[in-house]
Amino acid sequence: MKNIILIAPPQAGKGTIAELLNKKYALAHISTGDILRDVASGNDEIGVYVQETMSQGAFIKDEIIYQLLEKRLQEPDCKNGYVLDGFPRNMEQAEKYEEILNVIHQKIGIVIVIDVDKELLRRRVTGRRICKECDAIFNINFEEKMPRYESVCDKCGGELYQRSDDNLEAFETRYQTYLDVTKPIIDYYTEKGIVAHIDGNNGLDEMLKSLETIITGKKVNE
Ligand code: AMP
């Protein structure tokens, strides 16, 4: 199975898609955001730096990312392919990634870009609520995802919270950074002929259909 790089603006559904790819194709799901949230839960110097930087919607220093990623990519579950969710995010990271690939003898694989309108993303980000107990995700801006009570989990009764970077200000920063810094990577990979786009505006089922076409090789020819 090919390795996959998922590129998308914040809250486009990268994490959900990566999880589905993990279940269906046994591709390891590597989310740099999740790895960093783990680091941020520590009270040491690096934990505090990561926590503060993430809550502003800014990028963590590249050197920290490389160390964490290189270690993660060498874990056994990555041998048969993996999905990168949240990396690379700038051209320096894209170039460094190719060096890392040489060291670990892996191939770049394919790049899947999820395209979603900004207004839809803004509503998703500002409405997202997560259960502290069972991690269930709700959204107070979409009727079909609303919890019955604004701060209580429908599934387990746990308290719902808002991720520190799920606020409007951080979203605007993250979205602008996506346009300025992350989008140029798409052009770089497009020139290599390894990019496929999926439309993320029409819900998960539509995204999954497009994904199948890509994974089964009908859309991207390496
Ligand atoms: P995500 O969960 O992918 O939306 O990432 C959440 C936050 O983690 C981002 O806003 C950044 O602060 C940080 N982050 C995740 N991946 C990277 C990366 N590759 N480089 C720098 N910062 C990152």
Short mmCIF file of C-alpha atoms and ligand atoms in Angstrom, two decimals:
data_model
loop_
_atom_site.label_atom_id
_atom_site.label_comp_id
_atom_site.label_asym_id
_atom_site.label_seq_id
_atom_site.Cartn_x
_atom_site.Cartn_y
_atom_site.Cartn_z
CA MET A 1 0.00 0.00 0.00
CA LYS A 2 1.20 3.50 -0.84
CA ASN A 3 1.99 6.08 1.79
CA ILE A 4 -0.39 9.02 1.79
CA ILE A 5 0.11 12.67 2.65
CA LEU A 6 -3.18 14.38 3.51
CA ILE A 7 -3.23 18.14 2.95
CA ALA A 8 -6.23 20.23 3.93
CA PRO A 9 -7.18 23.46 5.66
CA PRO A 10 -7.96 23.30 9.39
CA GLN A 11 -11.10 21.31 10.24
CA ALA A 12 -11.51 19.86 6.74
CA GLY A 13 -11.79 16.32 8.08
CA LYS A 14 -8.19 15.14 7.75
CA GLY A 15 -8.30 13.26 11.04
CA THR A 16 -11.55 11.47 10.18
CA ILE A 17 -10.29 10.46 6.74
CA ALA A 18 -6.99 9.25 8.17
CA GLU A 19 -8.83 7.11 10.73
CA LEU A 20 -10.98 5.57 8.00
CA LEU A 21 -7.89 4.78 5.93
CA ASN A 22 -6.39 3.23 9.03
CA LYS A 23 -9.40 0.92 9.53
CA LYS A 24 -9.94 0.02 5.89
CA TYR A 25 -6.38 -0.31 4.61
CA ALA A 26 -4.41 -0.76 7.87
CA LEU A 27 -2.39 2.36 7.13
CA ALA A 28 -0.84 3.82 10.29
CA HIS A 29 -2.39 7.19 11.15
CA ILE A 30 0.30 9.72 11.97
CA SER A 31 -1.13 13.01 13.17
CA THR A 32 1.52 15.54 14.12
CA GLY A 33 -1.23 17.53 15.87
CA ASP A 34 -2.08 14.51 18.09
CA ILE A 35 1.59 13.81 18.80
CA LEU A 36 2.02 17.46 19.79
CA ARG A 37 -1.10 17.47 21.98
CA ASP A 38 0.50 14.56 23.85
CA VAL A 39 3.70 16.54 24.30
CA ALA A 40 1.66 19.58 25.38
CA SER A 41 0.08 17.62 28.23
CA GLY A 42 3.50 17.47 29.97
CA ASN A 43 4.46 20.26 32.35
CA ASP A 44 8.09 20.44 31.22
CA GLU A 45 9.59 23.29 29.19
CA ILE A 46 8.81 21.76 25.81
CA GLY A 47 5.25 20.88 26.90
CA VAL A 48 4.56 24.48 27.92
CA TYR A 49 6.07 25.84 24.66
CA VAL A 50 3.98 23.46 22.53
CA GLN A 51 0.77 24.19 24.47
CA GLU A 52 1.22 27.98 24.16
CA THR A 53 2.17 27.89 20.48
CA MET A 54 -0.70 25.59 19.51
CA SER A 55 -3.31 27.68 21.31
CA GLN A 56 -2.22 30.67 19.21
CA GLY A 57 -2.69 28.64 16.04
CA ALA A 58 1.02 29.05 15.19
CA PHE A 59 3.47 26.41 13.96
CA ILE A 60 5.75 24.47 16.27
CA LYS A 61 9.48 24.77 15.45
CA ASP A 62 10.50 22.47 12.59
CA GLU A 63 13.31 20.82 14.59
CA ILE A 64 10.87 19.55 17.21
CA ILE A 65 8.55 18.23 14.51
CA TYR A 66 11.37 16.35 12.72
CA GLN A 67 12.51 14.63 15.89
CA LEU A 68 9.01 13.50 16.84
CA LEU A 69 8.15 12.42 13.29
CA GLU A 70 11.35 10.52 12.56
CA LYS A 71 10.84 8.51 15.74
CA ARG A 72 7.17 7.81 14.94
CA LEU A 73 7.90 6.73 11.34
CA GLN A 74 10.21 4.00 12.57
CA GLU A 75 7.54 2.29 14.65
CA PRO A 76 6.51 -1.14 13.30
CA ASP A 77 2.97 -0.17 12.25
CA CYS A 78 4.42 2.15 9.57
CA LYS A 79 6.11 -0.67 7.65
CA ASN A 80 3.08 -1.39 5.46
CA GLY A 81 2.22 2.22 4.77
CA TYR A 82 0.97 5.23 6.67
CA VAL A 83 -1.13 8.37 6.36
CA LEU A 84 0.52 11.64 7.29
CA ASP A 85 -2.06 13.99 8.77
CA GLY A 86 -0.63 17.46 9.40
CA PHE A 87 2.84 17.08 7.90
CA PRO A 88 4.48 18.53 5.83
CA ARG A 89 3.04 21.99 6.43
CA ASN A 90 5.64 24.20 4.76
CA MET A 91 8.22 23.85 1.98
CA GLU A 92 11.11 23.32 4.42
CA GLN A 93 9.23 20.39 5.96
CA ALA A 94 8.44 18.99 2.49
CA GLU A 95 12.15 19.06 1.58
CA LYS A 96 13.24 17.63 4.91
CA TYR A 97 10.64 14.87 4.54
CA GLU A 98 12.38 13.65 1.40
CA GLU A 99 15.65 13.38 3.35
CA ILE A 100 13.86 11.44 6.09
CA LEU A 101 12.32 9.12 3.47
CA ASN A 102 15.78 8.30 2.13
CA VAL A 103 17.02 7.45 5.61
CA ILE A 104 14.07 5.19 6.46
CA HIS A 105 13.80 3.68 2.93
CA GLN A 106 10.21 4.67 2.34
CA LYS A 107 8.56 6.18 -0.76
CA ILE A 108 6.61 9.42 -0.83
CA GLY A 109 3.44 7.76 -2.23
CA ILE A 110 0.48 9.98 -3.04
CA VAL A 111 -0.81 13.34 -1.85
CA ILE A 112 -4.52 13.79 -1.25
CA VAL A 113 -5.81 17.35 -0.95
CA ILE A 114 -9.20 17.98 0.65
CA ASP A 115 -10.82 21.17 -0.71
CA VAL A 116 -13.42 22.85 1.53
CA ASP A 117 -14.97 26.36 1.49
CA LYS A 118 -13.71 28.70 4.20
CA GLU A 119 -17.16 29.61 5.61
CA LEU A 120 -18.03 25.95 6.21
CA LEU A 121 -14.69 25.45 7.98
CA ARG A 122 -15.26 28.50 10.17
CA ARG A 123 -18.62 27.11 11.35
CA ARG A 124 -17.09 23.69 12.01
CA VAL A 125 -14.17 25.08 14.01
CA THR A 126 -16.07 27.51 16.21
CA GLY A 127 -18.83 24.98 16.99
CA ARG A 128 -16.74 21.91 17.76
CA ARG A 129 -17.11 20.48 21.28
CA ILE A 130 -15.29 17.38 22.54
CA CYS A 131 -16.17 15.13 25.49
CA LYS A 132 -13.53 15.16 28.24
CA GLU A 133 -14.39 11.57 29.16
CA CYS A 134 -14.97 9.63 25.93
CA ASP A 135 -13.59 12.02 23.21
CA ALA A 136 -16.95 12.01 21.35
CA ILE A 137 -17.18 15.01 19.02
CA PHE A 138 -20.21 17.29 18.68
CA ASN A 139 -20.86 20.58 16.90
CA ILE A 140 -23.20 23.27 18.18
CA ASN A 141 -23.36 24.95 14.73
CA PHE A 142 -24.84 21.92 12.89
CA GLU A 143 -28.21 20.50 13.85
CA GLU A 144 -27.26 16.90 13.08
CA LYS A 145 -24.21 17.08 15.35
CA MET A 146 -25.60 19.16 18.20
CA PRO A 147 -25.51 17.70 21.71
CA ARG A 148 -28.87 17.73 23.51
CA TYR A 149 -27.37 20.06 26.15
CA GLU A 150 -24.59 22.45 25.11
CA SER A 151 -21.92 21.26 27.54
CA VAL A 152 -22.93 17.64 28.22
CA CYS A 153 -21.96 14.54 26.21
CA ASP A 154 -25.02 12.66 24.83
CA LYS A 155 -23.07 9.40 24.95
CA CYS A 156 -21.59 9.30 28.45
CA GLY A 157 -22.77 12.45 30.27
CA GLY A 158 -19.18 13.78 30.41
CA GLU A 159 -18.37 17.48 30.20
CA LEU A 160 -17.85 18.94 26.72
CA TYR A 161 -14.94 21.31 26.11
CA GLN A 162 -13.63 23.46 23.27
CA ARG A 163 -10.08 22.74 22.05
CA SER A 164 -7.86 25.75 22.84
CA ASP A 165 -7.11 26.34 19.14
CA ASP A 166 -10.80 26.02 18.09
CA ASN A 167 -11.49 29.73 18.41
CA LEU A 168 -12.14 32.27 15.65
CA GLU A 169 -8.87 34.14 16.07
CA ALA A 170 -6.74 31.01 15.98
CA PHE A 171 -8.80 29.72 13.03
CA GLU A 172 -8.13 32.89 10.99
CA THR A 173 -4.41 32.56 11.73
CA ARG A 174 -4.37 28.86 10.86
CA TYR A 175 -6.37 29.39 7.66
CA GLN A 176 -4.18 32.25 6.46
CA THR A 177 -1.08 30.20 7.25
CA TYR A 178 -2.59 27.38 5.21
CA LEU A 179 -2.98 29.69 2.19
CA ASP A 180 0.44 31.31 2.54
CA VAL A 181 2.62 28.44 3.64
CA THR A 182 0.94 25.08 3.12
CA LYS A 183 -0.71 25.62 -0.27
CA PRO A 184 2.62 26.11 -2.10
CA ILE A 185 3.45 22.51 -1.16
CA ILE A 186 0.45 21.40 -3.21
CA ASP A 187 1.96 23.09 -6.29
CA TYR A 188 5.28 21.41 -5.55
CA TYR A 189 3.66 17.96 -5.37
CA THR A 190 1.40 18.69 -8.36
CA GLU A 191 4.53 19.16 -10.47
CA LYS A 192 5.64 15.72 -9.36
CA GLY A 193 2.29 14.33 -10.64
CA ILE A 194 1.29 12.74 -7.34
CA VAL A 195 -1.65 14.92 -6.25
CA ALA A 196 -5.35 14.04 -6.21
CA HIS A 197 -8.08 16.40 -4.96
CA ILE A 198 -11.26 15.45 -3.15
CA ASP A 199 -14.22 17.74 -2.52
CA GLY A 200 -14.81 18.04 1.22
CA ASN A 201 -17.91 20.26 1.00
CA ASN A 202 -20.46 17.47 0.55
CA GLY A 203 -19.93 15.28 3.58
CA LEU A 204 -18.11 12.13 4.44
CA ASP A 205 -19.85 9.68 2.09
CA GLU A 206 -18.91 11.72 -0.98
CA MET A 207 -15.35 12.06 0.28
CA LEU A 208 -15.11 8.32 0.81
CA LYS A 209 -16.25 7.57 -2.73
CA SER A 210 -13.56 9.86 -4.16
CA LEU A 211 -11.01 8.36 -1.83
CA GLU A 212 -11.74 4.81 -3.01
CA THR A 213 -11.19 5.89 -6.61
CA ILE A 214 -7.85 7.38 -5.70
CA ILE A 215 -6.61 4.53 -3.53
CA THR A 216 -7.53 1.89 -6.06
CA GLY A 217 -5.31 3.76 -8.47
CA LYS A 218 -7.88 5.05 -10.93
CA LYS A 219 -6.99 8.69 -10.43
CA VAL A 220 -3.32 9.07 -9.61
CA ASN A 221 -0.66 7.52 -11.81
CA GLU A 222 2.71 7.56 -10.19
P1 AMP B 1 -3.77 19.79 13.53
O1 AMP B 1 -4.31 18.87 14.57
O2 AMP B 1 -3.08 19.10 12.38
O3 AMP B 1 -4.78 20.81 13.07
O4 AMP B 1 -2.59 20.64 14.24
C1 AMP B 1 -2.85 21.42 15.38
C2 AMP B 1 -1.68 22.37 15.65
O5 AMP B 1 -0.47 21.60 15.89
C3 AMP B 1 -1.30 23.30 14.50
O6 AMP B 1 -2.10 24.48 14.49
C4 AMP B 1 0.15 23.61 14.87
O7 AMP B 1 0.23 24.50 15.95
C5 AMP B 1 0.66 22.27 15.36
N1 AMP B 1 1.20 21.43 14.26
C6 AMP B 1 0.70 20.27 13.77
N2 AMP B 1 1.46 19.78 12.79
C7 AMP B 1 2.48 20.65 12.63
C8 AMP B 1 3.59 20.71 11.75
N3 AMP B 1 3.81 19.77 10.80
N4 AMP B 1 4.45 21.77 11.87
C9 AMP B 1 4.25 22.73 12.80
N5 AMP B 1 3.22 22.75 13.66
C10 AMP B 1 2.33 21.71 13.58
#
